[in-house]
């Protein structure tokens, strides 16, 4: 770790990204005071992360959780709820509500965790993290091992929590999920923050892609002269422009020749493309 500075705004969804060994897990452990930084500090809701009271409003789901397999689903939640300081009456009320929230069939509440699938363990693990109604939820690969329907369900749960003011902090390699859900991201590489900002800003393009139908050689050449690239595919031609003016001039040329304009869209990058470019320099 080398001078990392990141900030997750309250009530937002923040994604912490980076290749293996970049320092993501160490950063999370510092936030949770599982390890202590040799320099600098971490603050949670304005308080030093080493203070027990600062960590009290945090719900945490680690990537490689190891819940005792002899517990039933409900028994594990009851045990961890007691550790969180919840009295028995509150635990009795909240456990079935949370199991229903995460989409775990009630019949599994009395089944030992050793018989749960990876996806089911993720669901009950999320329920564990939500037991004490946290203000900050730190999730390490929350949808690992969960099927597409389950991932969407978990995303909907997290969105509903965010709407209630809960801050979601996700550490993940599943960039497509992060791109859909998170508002802010930071990419750590070799122990440093290589890139940070709003997902929308980082993936926004700076040009326009115009798709046209079949063109005469002369018209194609004329439009290509205004574009930075032109490529044919399936009886269509894609032109890439760096400015709106050039894209509009090309449309005028196509309309004058009564040629079809199939599409005109701003160019964008995926978060995966941004990630690869960042970590590869």
PDB file of C-alpha atoms in Angstrom:
ATOM      1  CA  UNK A   1       0.000   0.000   0.000  1.00  0.00           C
ATOM      2  CA  UNK A   2       1.450   3.349  -1.003  1.00  0.00           C
ATOM      3  CA  UNK A   3      -0.404   6.550  -0.160  1.00  0.00           C
ATOM      4  CA  UNK A   4      -3.918   5.345  -1.013  1.00  0.00           C
ATOM      5  CA  UNK A   5      -6.615   7.990  -0.613  1.00  0.00           C
ATOM      6  CA  UNK A   6     -10.207   7.072  -1.432  1.00  0.00           C
ATOM      7  CA  UNK A   7     -13.529   8.423  -0.272  1.00  0.00           C
ATOM      8  CA  UNK A   8     -16.945   6.795  -0.547  1.00  0.00           C
ATOM      9  CA  UNK A   9     -19.754   9.389  -0.292  1.00  0.00           C
ATOM     10  CA  UNK A  10     -22.433   8.554   2.247  1.00  0.00           C
ATOM     11  CA  UNK A  11     -25.491   6.815   0.792  1.00  0.00           C
ATOM     12  CA  UNK A  12     -23.810   5.826  -2.485  1.00  0.00           C
ATOM     13  CA  UNK A  13     -22.581   2.579  -4.008  1.00  0.00           C
ATOM     14  CA  UNK A  14     -18.783   2.487  -4.288  1.00  0.00           C
ATOM     15  CA  UNK A  15     -16.741  -0.174  -6.071  1.00  0.00           C
ATOM     16  CA  UNK A  16     -13.135  -0.966  -5.156  1.00  0.00           C
ATOM     17  CA  UNK A  17     -11.410  -2.632  -8.103  1.00  0.00           C
ATOM     18  CA  UNK A  18      -7.960  -3.960  -8.891  1.00  0.00           C
ATOM     19  CA  UNK A  19      -6.017  -7.034 -10.034  1.00  0.00           C
ATOM     20  CA  UNK A  20      -5.067  -9.782  -7.604  1.00  0.00           C
ATOM     21  CA  UNK A  21      -2.511  -8.540  -5.113  1.00  0.00           C
ATOM     22  CA  UNK A  22      -3.250  -4.868  -5.744  1.00  0.00           C
ATOM     23  CA  UNK A  23      -4.201  -4.143  -2.120  1.00  0.00           C
ATOM     24  CA  UNK A  24      -8.019  -4.289  -2.148  1.00  0.00           C
ATOM     25  CA  UNK A  25      -8.359  -6.761   0.705  1.00  0.00           C
ATOM     26  CA  UNK A  26      -5.725  -4.947   2.759  1.00  0.00           C
ATOM     27  CA  UNK A  27      -7.696  -1.721   2.312  1.00  0.00           C
ATOM     28  CA  UNK A  28     -10.872  -3.413   3.547  1.00  0.00           C
ATOM     29  CA  UNK A  29      -9.017  -4.921   6.519  1.00  0.00           C
ATOM     30  CA  UNK A  30      -7.732  -1.463   7.464  1.00  0.00           C
ATOM     31  CA  UNK A  31     -11.289  -0.103   7.321  1.00  0.00           C
ATOM     32  CA  UNK A  32     -12.389  -2.932   9.614  1.00  0.00           C
ATOM     33  CA  UNK A  33      -9.313  -2.511  11.844  1.00  0.00           C
ATOM     34  CA  UNK A  34      -8.402  -6.148  11.233  1.00  0.00           C
ATOM     35  CA  UNK A  35      -4.931  -4.814  10.369  1.00  0.00           C
ATOM     36  CA  UNK A  36      -3.449  -1.438  11.232  1.00  0.00           C
ATOM     37  CA  UNK A  37      -1.928   0.984   8.778  1.00  0.00           C
ATOM     38  CA  UNK A  38       1.693   1.937   9.417  1.00  0.00           C
ATOM     39  CA  UNK A  39       0.930   5.423   8.103  1.00  0.00           C
ATOM     40  CA  UNK A  40      -2.164   7.486   7.463  1.00  0.00           C
ATOM     41  CA  UNK A  41      -5.645   6.831   8.788  1.00  0.00           C
ATOM     42  CA  UNK A  42      -9.062   5.515   7.823  1.00  0.00           C
ATOM     43  CA  UNK A  43     -12.252   7.238   8.887  1.00  0.00           C
ATOM     44  CA  UNK A  44     -15.805   5.900   8.869  1.00  0.00           C
ATOM     45  CA  UNK A  45     -18.595   8.468   9.105  1.00  0.00           C
ATOM     46  CA  UNK A  46     -16.041  10.949  10.439  1.00  0.00           C
ATOM     47  CA  UNK A  47     -14.620   8.663  13.140  1.00  0.00           C
ATOM     48  CA  UNK A  48     -11.286   6.880  13.260  1.00  0.00           C
ATOM     49  CA  UNK A  49     -11.757   3.315  12.015  1.00  0.00           C
ATOM     50  CA  UNK A  50      -9.775   1.942  14.969  1.00  0.00           C
ATOM     51  CA  UNK A  51     -12.531   3.049  17.359  1.00  0.00           C
ATOM     52  CA  UNK A  52     -14.999   0.225  18.156  1.00  0.00           C
ATOM     53  CA  UNK A  53     -17.926   2.638  17.931  1.00  0.00           C
ATOM     54  CA  UNK A  54     -16.883   3.575  14.380  1.00  0.00           C
ATOM     55  CA  UNK A  55     -17.204  -0.046  13.283  1.00  0.00           C
ATOM     56  CA  UNK A  56     -20.488  -0.744  15.039  1.00  0.00           C
ATOM     57  CA  UNK A  57     -22.671   0.461  12.098  1.00  0.00           C
ATOM     58  CA  UNK A  58     -20.801  -1.746   9.593  1.00  0.00           C
ATOM     59  CA  UNK A  59     -22.168  -4.935   8.058  1.00  0.00           C
ATOM     60  CA  UNK A  60     -19.504  -7.142   6.475  1.00  0.00           C
ATOM     61  CA  UNK A  61     -19.569 -10.124   4.140  1.00  0.00           C
ATOM     62  CA  UNK A  62     -16.063 -11.455   3.401  1.00  0.00           C
ATOM     63  CA  UNK A  63     -15.264 -13.276   0.182  1.00  0.00           C
ATOM     64  CA  UNK A  64     -14.039 -16.490   1.803  1.00  0.00           C
ATOM     65  CA  UNK A  65     -16.418 -16.684   4.723  1.00  0.00           C
ATOM     66  CA  UNK A  66     -16.203 -19.786   6.866  1.00  0.00           C
ATOM     67  CA  UNK A  67     -19.458 -20.100   8.755  1.00  0.00           C
ATOM     68  CA  UNK A  68     -19.475 -23.193  11.021  1.00  0.00           C
ATOM     69  CA  UNK A  69     -21.128 -25.903   8.934  1.00  0.00           C
ATOM     70  CA  UNK A  70     -22.828 -27.519  11.935  1.00  0.00           C
ATOM     71  CA  UNK A  71     -25.063 -24.446  12.301  1.00  0.00           C
ATOM     72  CA  UNK A  72     -28.416 -24.324  10.571  1.00  0.00           C
ATOM     73  CA  UNK A  73     -29.142 -21.194   8.558  1.00  0.00           C
ATOM     74  CA  UNK A  74     -31.337 -19.748  11.306  1.00  0.00           C
ATOM     75  CA  UNK A  75     -28.931 -20.932  14.007  1.00  0.00           C
ATOM     76  CA  UNK A  76     -25.986 -19.168  12.391  1.00  0.00           C
ATOM     77  CA  UNK A  77     -27.936 -15.928  12.127  1.00  0.00           C
ATOM     78  CA  UNK A  78     -29.023 -16.235  15.752  1.00  0.00           C
ATOM     79  CA  UNK A  79     -25.400 -16.749  16.848  1.00  0.00           C
ATOM     80  CA  UNK A  80     -24.027 -13.795  14.871  1.00  0.00           C
ATOM     81  CA  UNK A  81     -26.975 -11.634  15.922  1.00  0.00           C
ATOM     82  CA  UNK A  82     -26.116 -12.322  19.553  1.00  0.00           C
ATOM     83  CA  UNK A  83     -22.500 -11.367  18.872  1.00  0.00           C
ATOM     84  CA  UNK A  84     -23.800  -8.081  17.426  1.00  0.00           C
ATOM     85  CA  UNK A  85     -25.641  -7.350  20.664  1.00  0.00           C
ATOM     86  CA  UNK A  86     -29.177  -7.990  19.423  1.00  0.00           C
ATOM     87  CA  UNK A  87     -31.501  -9.367  22.106  1.00  0.00           C
ATOM     88  CA  UNK A  88     -33.325 -12.636  21.542  1.00  0.00           C
ATOM     89  CA  UNK A  89     -36.701 -11.033  20.786  1.00  0.00           C
ATOM     90  CA  UNK A  90     -35.210  -8.883  18.027  1.00  0.00           C
ATOM     91  CA  UNK A  91     -33.308 -11.861  16.588  1.00  0.00           C
ATOM     92  CA  UNK A  92     -36.428 -14.014  16.562  1.00  0.00           C
ATOM     93  CA  UNK A  93     -38.298 -11.363  14.591  1.00  0.00           C
ATOM     94  CA  UNK A  94     -35.554 -10.347  12.156  1.00  0.00           C
ATOM     95  CA  UNK A  95     -34.133 -13.745  11.151  1.00  0.00           C
ATOM     96  CA  UNK A  96     -37.171 -14.997   9.169  1.00  0.00           C
ATOM     97  CA  UNK A  97     -37.598 -11.519   7.649  1.00  0.00           C
ATOM     98  CA  UNK A  98     -33.986 -11.469   6.422  1.00  0.00           C
ATOM     99  CA  UNK A  99     -34.096 -15.023   5.092  1.00  0.00           C
ATOM    100  CA  UNK A 100     -37.148 -14.032   3.083  1.00  0.00           C
ATOM    101  CA  UNK A 101     -35.455 -10.816   1.933  1.00  0.00           C
ATOM    102  CA  UNK A 102     -32.416 -12.652   0.518  1.00  0.00           C
ATOM    103  CA  UNK A 103     -34.624 -15.234  -1.208  1.00  0.00           C
ATOM    104  CA  UNK A 104     -33.815 -18.285   0.896  1.00  0.00           C
ATOM    105  CA  UNK A 105     -36.679 -20.787   1.090  1.00  0.00           C
ATOM    106  CA  UNK A 106     -37.957 -21.107   4.706  1.00  0.00           C
ATOM    107  CA  UNK A 107     -37.372 -24.872   4.663  1.00  0.00           C
ATOM    108  CA  UNK A 108     -33.610 -24.237   4.513  1.00  0.00           C
ATOM    109  CA  UNK A 109     -33.600 -22.267   7.764  1.00  0.00           C
ATOM    110  CA  UNK A 110     -33.455 -25.520   9.731  1.00  0.00           C
ATOM    111  CA  UNK A 111     -30.915 -27.227   7.420  1.00  0.00           C
ATOM    112  CA  UNK A 112     -27.223 -27.312   8.347  1.00  0.00           C
ATOM    113  CA  UNK A 113     -24.964 -24.977   6.364  1.00  0.00           C
ATOM    114  CA  UNK A 114     -22.831 -27.923   5.278  1.00  0.00           C
ATOM    115  CA  UNK A 115     -25.623 -28.811   2.842  1.00  0.00           C
ATOM    116  CA  UNK A 116     -25.914 -25.315   1.358  1.00  0.00           C
ATOM    117  CA  UNK A 117     -24.687 -24.480  -2.151  1.00  0.00           C
ATOM    118  CA  UNK A 118     -22.221 -21.629  -2.687  1.00  0.00           C
ATOM    119  CA  UNK A 119     -25.028 -19.365  -3.853  1.00  0.00           C
ATOM    120  CA  UNK A 120     -27.140 -20.187  -0.799  1.00  0.00           C
ATOM    121  CA  UNK A 121     -24.195 -19.456   1.492  1.00  0.00           C
ATOM    122  CA  UNK A 122     -23.812 -16.061  -0.172  1.00  0.00           C
ATOM    123  CA  UNK A 123     -27.474 -15.328   0.469  1.00  0.00           C
ATOM    124  CA  UNK A 124     -27.384 -16.315   4.132  1.00  0.00           C
ATOM    125  CA  UNK A 125     -24.076 -14.459   4.462  1.00  0.00           C
ATOM    126  CA  UNK A 126     -25.732 -11.293   3.181  1.00  0.00           C
ATOM    127  CA  UNK A 127     -28.531 -11.804   5.711  1.00  0.00           C
ATOM    128  CA  UNK A 128     -25.859 -12.032   8.421  1.00  0.00           C
ATOM    129  CA  UNK A 129     -24.346  -8.722   7.309  1.00  0.00           C
ATOM    130  CA  UNK A 130     -27.768  -7.038   7.490  1.00  0.00           C
ATOM    131  CA  UNK A 131     -28.804  -8.340  10.914  1.00  0.00           C
ATOM    132  CA  UNK A 132     -28.035  -5.181  12.879  1.00  0.00           C
ATOM    133  CA  UNK A 133     -29.345  -2.730  10.222  1.00  0.00           C
ATOM    134  CA  UNK A 134     -25.922  -1.303   9.260  1.00  0.00           C
ATOM    135  CA  UNK A 135     -25.326   2.177   7.838  1.00  0.00           C
ATOM    136  CA  UNK A 136     -22.308   0.926   5.881  1.00  0.00           C
ATOM    137  CA  UNK A 137     -22.299  -2.428   4.099  1.00  0.00           C
ATOM    138  CA  UNK A 138     -18.895  -3.784   3.018  1.00  0.00           C
ATOM    139  CA  UNK A 139     -19.189  -6.699   0.606  1.00  0.00           C
ATOM    140  CA  UNK A 140     -16.315  -8.726  -0.819  1.00  0.00           C
ATOM    141  CA  UNK A 141     -17.444 -10.487  -4.042  1.00  0.00           C
ATOM    142  CA  UNK A 142     -21.112 -10.512  -2.919  1.00  0.00           C
ATOM    143  CA  UNK A 143     -22.447 -12.375  -5.980  1.00  0.00           C
ATOM    144  CA  UNK A 144     -19.685 -14.969  -6.269  1.00  0.00           C
ATOM    145  CA  UNK A 145     -21.274 -18.360  -7.007  1.00  0.00           C
ATOM    146  CA  UNK A 146     -24.755 -16.859  -7.437  1.00  0.00           C
ATOM    147  CA  UNK A 147     -26.733 -17.541 -10.630  1.00  0.00           C
ATOM    148  CA  UNK A 148     -27.850 -14.644 -12.897  1.00  0.00           C
ATOM    149  CA  UNK A 149     -31.337 -14.482 -11.378  1.00  0.00           C
ATOM    150  CA  UNK A 150     -29.836 -14.463  -7.908  1.00  0.00           C
ATOM    151  CA  UNK A 151     -27.349 -11.727  -8.845  1.00  0.00           C
ATOM    152  CA  UNK A 152     -30.186  -9.549 -10.054  1.00  0.00           C
ATOM    153  CA  UNK A 153     -32.120 -10.210  -6.852  1.00  0.00           C
ATOM    154  CA  UNK A 154     -29.116  -9.275  -4.684  1.00  0.00           C
ATOM    155  CA  UNK A 155     -28.603  -6.129  -6.754  1.00  0.00           C
ATOM    156  CA  UNK A 156     -32.244  -5.156  -6.154  1.00  0.00           C
ATOM    157  CA  UNK A 157     -31.803  -5.721  -2.406  1.00  0.00           C
ATOM    158  CA  UNK A 158     -28.718  -3.496  -2.350  1.00  0.00           C
ATOM    159  CA  UNK A 159     -30.486  -0.806  -4.389  1.00  0.00           C
ATOM    160  CA  UNK A 160     -33.376  -0.749  -1.908  1.00  0.00           C
ATOM    161  CA  UNK A 161     -30.887  -0.396   0.957  1.00  0.00           C
ATOM    162  CA  UNK A 162     -29.106   2.428  -0.835  1.00  0.00           C
ATOM    163  CA  UNK A 163     -32.417   4.244  -1.305  1.00  0.00           C
ATOM    164  CA  UNK A 164     -32.755   4.124   2.493  1.00  0.00           C
ATOM    165  CA  UNK A 165     -29.379   5.831   2.906  1.00  0.00           C
ATOM    166  CA  UNK A 166     -27.127   2.812   3.394  1.00  0.00           C
ATOM    167  CA  UNK A 167     -23.632   3.200   1.933  1.00  0.00           C
ATOM    168  CA  UNK A 168     -22.618   0.164  -0.142  1.00  0.00           C
ATOM    169  CA  UNK A 169     -18.897  -0.576  -0.479  1.00  0.00           C
ATOM    170  CA  UNK A 170     -18.157  -3.435  -2.885  1.00  0.00           C
ATOM    171  CA  UNK A 171     -14.837  -5.160  -3.495  1.00  0.00           C
ATOM    172  CA  UNK A 172     -15.235  -7.196  -6.676  1.00  0.00           C
ATOM    173  CA  UNK A 173     -13.748  -8.604  -9.871  1.00  0.00           C
ATOM    174  CA  UNK A 174     -17.163  -8.787 -11.548  1.00  0.00           C
ATOM    175  CA  UNK A 175     -16.828  -5.528 -13.447  1.00  0.00           C
ATOM    176  CA  UNK A 176     -20.124  -5.812 -15.319  1.00  0.00           C
ATOM    177  CA  UNK A 177     -21.988  -6.005 -11.997  1.00  0.00           C
ATOM    178  CA  UNK A 178     -20.035  -3.062 -10.599  1.00  0.00           C
ATOM    179  CA  UNK A 179     -20.703  -0.994 -13.729  1.00  0.00           C
ATOM    180  CA  UNK A 180     -24.449  -1.589 -13.461  1.00  0.00           C
ATOM    181  CA  UNK A 181     -24.720  -0.945  -9.724  1.00  0.00           C
ATOM    182  CA  UNK A 182     -21.979   1.395  -8.495  1.00  0.00           C
ATOM    183  CA  UNK A 183     -21.921   5.175  -8.887  1.00  0.00           C
ATOM    184  CA  UNK A 184     -18.267   5.582  -7.940  1.00  0.00           C
ATOM    185  CA  UNK A 185     -15.218   3.349  -8.374  1.00  0.00           C
ATOM    186  CA  UNK A 186     -11.546   3.390  -7.521  1.00  0.00           C
ATOM    187  CA  UNK A 187      -9.043   1.171  -9.296  1.00  0.00           C
ATOM    188  CA  UNK A 188      -6.031   0.135  -7.220  1.00  0.00           C
ATOM    189  CA  UNK A 189      -2.917  -1.115  -8.976  1.00  0.00           C
ATOM    190  CA  UNK A 190       0.369  -2.043  -7.308  1.00  0.00           C
ATOM    191  CA  UNK A 191      -0.727  -0.551  -4.025  1.00  0.00           C
ATOM    192  CA  UNK A 192      -1.736   2.846  -5.443  1.00  0.00           C
ATOM    193  CA  UNK A 193      -4.972   4.421  -6.640  1.00  0.00           C
ATOM    194  CA  UNK A 194      -4.528   4.398 -10.410  1.00  0.00           C
ATOM    195  CA  UNK A 195      -7.949   5.850 -11.293  1.00  0.00           C
ATOM    196  CA  UNK A 196     -11.039   7.014  -9.402  1.00  0.00           C
ATOM    197  CA  UNK A 197     -14.262   8.796 -10.177  1.00  0.00           C
ATOM    198  CA  UNK A 198     -17.891   8.414 -11.214  1.00  0.00           C
ATOM    199  CA  UNK A 199     -18.558   5.370 -13.389  1.00  0.00           C
ATOM    200  CA  UNK A 200     -20.567   7.481 -15.838  1.00  0.00           C
ATOM    201  CA  UNK A 201     -17.685   9.907 -16.311  1.00  0.00           C
ATOM    202  CA  UNK A 202     -15.035   7.216 -16.659  1.00  0.00           C
ATOM    203  CA  UNK A 203     -16.952   5.250 -19.296  1.00  0.00           C
ATOM    204  CA  UNK A 204     -18.348   8.210 -21.252  1.00  0.00           C
ATOM    205  CA  UNK A 205     -17.097   8.460 -24.812  1.00  0.00           C
ATOM    206  CA  UNK A 206     -15.719  11.455 -26.661  1.00  0.00           C
ATOM    207  CA  UNK A 207     -17.000  10.733 -30.148  1.00  0.00           C
ATOM    208  CA  UNK A 208     -19.842   9.346 -32.252  1.00  0.00           C
ATOM    209  CA  UNK A 209     -20.377   6.122 -34.162  1.00  0.00           C
ATOM    210  CA  UNK A 210     -22.492   6.396 -37.331  1.00  0.00           C
ATOM    211  CA  UNK A 211     -23.814   3.220 -38.933  1.00  0.00           C
ATOM    212  CA  UNK A 212     -24.975   3.426 -42.547  1.00  0.00           C
ATOM    213  CA  UNK A 213     -26.242   1.012 -45.177  1.00  0.00           C
ATOM    214  CA  UNK A 214     -24.500   0.123 -48.424  1.00  0.00           C
ATOM    215  CA  UNK A 215     -22.764   3.108 -50.065  1.00  0.00           C
ATOM    216  CA  UNK A 216     -21.128   3.885 -53.342  1.00  0.00           C
ATOM    217  CA  UNK A 217     -17.339   3.889 -53.284  1.00  0.00           C
ATOM    218  CA  UNK A 218     -17.223   7.646 -53.858  1.00  0.00           C
ATOM    219  CA  UNK A 219     -19.643   8.440 -50.998  1.00  0.00           C
ATOM    220  CA  UNK A 220     -17.881   6.090 -48.662  1.00  0.00           C
ATOM    221  CA  UNK A 221     -14.565   7.754 -49.482  1.00  0.00           C
ATOM    222  CA  UNK A 222     -16.036  11.223 -48.918  1.00  0.00           C
ATOM    223  CA  UNK A 223     -17.437  10.299 -45.492  1.00  0.00           C
ATOM    224  CA  UNK A 224     -14.294   8.379 -44.544  1.00  0.00           C
ATOM    225  CA  UNK A 225     -12.278  11.544 -45.126  1.00  0.00           C
ATOM    226  CA  UNK A 226     -14.216  13.177 -42.260  1.00  0.00           C
ATOM    227  CA  UNK A 227     -14.017  10.187 -39.917  1.00  0.00           C
ATOM    228  CA  UNK A 228     -11.190   8.640 -37.911  1.00  0.00           C
ATOM    229  CA  UNK A 229     -12.093   5.107 -38.976  1.00  0.00           C
ATOM    230  CA  UNK A 230     -14.510   3.152 -41.175  1.00  0.00           C
ATOM    231  CA  UNK A 231     -15.276  -0.556 -40.976  1.00  0.00           C
ATOM    232  CA  UNK A 232     -17.708  -2.775 -42.896  1.00  0.00           C
ATOM    233  CA  UNK A 233     -19.824  -5.469 -41.230  1.00  0.00           C
ATOM    234  CA  UNK A 234     -22.891  -7.399 -42.396  1.00  0.00           C
ATOM    235  CA  UNK A 235     -23.737  -5.024 -45.277  1.00  0.00           C
ATOM    236  CA  UNK A 236     -23.337  -2.048 -42.928  1.00  0.00           C
ATOM    237  CA  UNK A 237     -20.525   0.463 -42.462  1.00  0.00           C
ATOM    238  CA  UNK A 238     -19.475   1.964 -39.126  1.00  0.00           C
ATOM    239  CA  UNK A 239     -17.856   5.400 -39.173  1.00  0.00           C
ATOM    240  CA  UNK A 240     -16.236   6.872 -36.072  1.00  0.00           C
ATOM    241  CA  UNK A 241     -16.167  10.657 -35.605  1.00  0.00           C
ATOM    242  CA  UNK A 242     -14.481  12.748 -32.946  1.00  0.00           C
ATOM    243  CA  UNK A 243     -16.927  15.660 -33.196  1.00  0.00           C
ATOM    244  CA  UNK A 244     -20.673  16.163 -33.493  1.00  0.00           C
ATOM    245  CA  UNK A 245     -20.120  18.527 -36.436  1.00  0.00           C
ATOM    246  CA  UNK A 246     -18.374  15.851 -38.500  1.00  0.00           C
ATOM    247  CA  UNK A 247     -21.085  13.315 -37.655  1.00  0.00           C
ATOM    248  CA  UNK A 248     -23.832  15.757 -38.725  1.00  0.00           C
ATOM    249  CA  UNK A 249     -21.998  16.596 -41.953  1.00  0.00           C
ATOM    250  CA  UNK A 250     -21.843  12.863 -42.753  1.00  0.00           C
ATOM    251  CA  UNK A 251     -25.585  12.529 -42.120  1.00  0.00           C
ATOM    252  CA  UNK A 252     -26.231  15.426 -44.495  1.00  0.00           C
ATOM    253  CA  UNK A 253     -24.214  13.643 -47.193  1.00  0.00           C
ATOM    254  CA  UNK A 254     -26.130  10.397 -46.643  1.00  0.00           C
ATOM    255  CA  UNK A 255     -29.518  12.141 -46.749  1.00  0.00           C
ATOM    256  CA  UNK A 256     -28.584  14.005 -49.936  1.00  0.00           C
ATOM    257  CA  UNK A 257     -27.903  10.638 -51.599  1.00  0.00           C
ATOM    258  CA  UNK A 258     -31.034   9.043 -50.048  1.00  0.00           C
ATOM    259  CA  UNK A 259     -28.910   6.515 -48.166  1.00  0.00           C
ATOM    260  CA  UNK A 260     -30.085   4.806 -44.998  1.00  0.00           C
ATOM    261  CA  UNK A 261     -28.812   5.926 -41.596  1.00  0.00           C
ATOM    262  CA  UNK A 262     -29.048   2.870 -39.375  1.00  0.00           C
ATOM    263  CA  UNK A 263     -27.818   4.453 -36.127  1.00  0.00           C
ATOM    264  CA  UNK A 264     -25.937   7.340 -34.572  1.00  0.00           C
ATOM    265  CA  UNK A 265     -24.729   6.814 -30.989  1.00  0.00           C
ATOM    266  CA  UNK A 266     -22.134   8.390 -28.695  1.00  0.00           C
ATOM    267  CA  UNK A 267     -19.117   6.161 -28.241  1.00  0.00           C
ATOM    268  CA  UNK A 268     -18.604   4.684 -24.778  1.00  0.00           C
ATOM    269  CA  UNK A 269     -16.178   2.345 -23.067  1.00  0.00           C
ATOM    270  CA  UNK A 270     -17.076  -0.478 -20.725  1.00  0.00           C
ATOM    271  CA  UNK A 271     -15.699  -0.486 -17.202  1.00  0.00           C
ATOM    272  CA  UNK A 272     -13.757  -3.608 -18.154  1.00  0.00           C
ATOM    273  CA  UNK A 273     -12.034  -1.735 -20.997  1.00  0.00           C
ATOM    274  CA  UNK A 274     -11.183   1.139 -18.653  1.00  0.00           C
ATOM    275  CA  UNK A 275      -9.892  -1.332 -16.061  1.00  0.00           C
ATOM    276  CA  UNK A 276      -7.625  -3.181 -18.510  1.00  0.00           C
ATOM    277  CA  UNK A 277      -6.206   0.062 -19.913  1.00  0.00           C
ATOM    278  CA  UNK A 278      -5.548   1.337 -16.387  1.00  0.00           C
ATOM    279  CA  UNK A 279      -3.788  -1.713 -14.969  1.00  0.00           C
ATOM    280  CA  UNK A 280      -1.777  -2.265 -18.150  1.00  0.00           C
ATOM    281  CA  UNK A 281      -0.641   1.346 -18.176  1.00  0.00           C
TER     282      UNK A 281
END
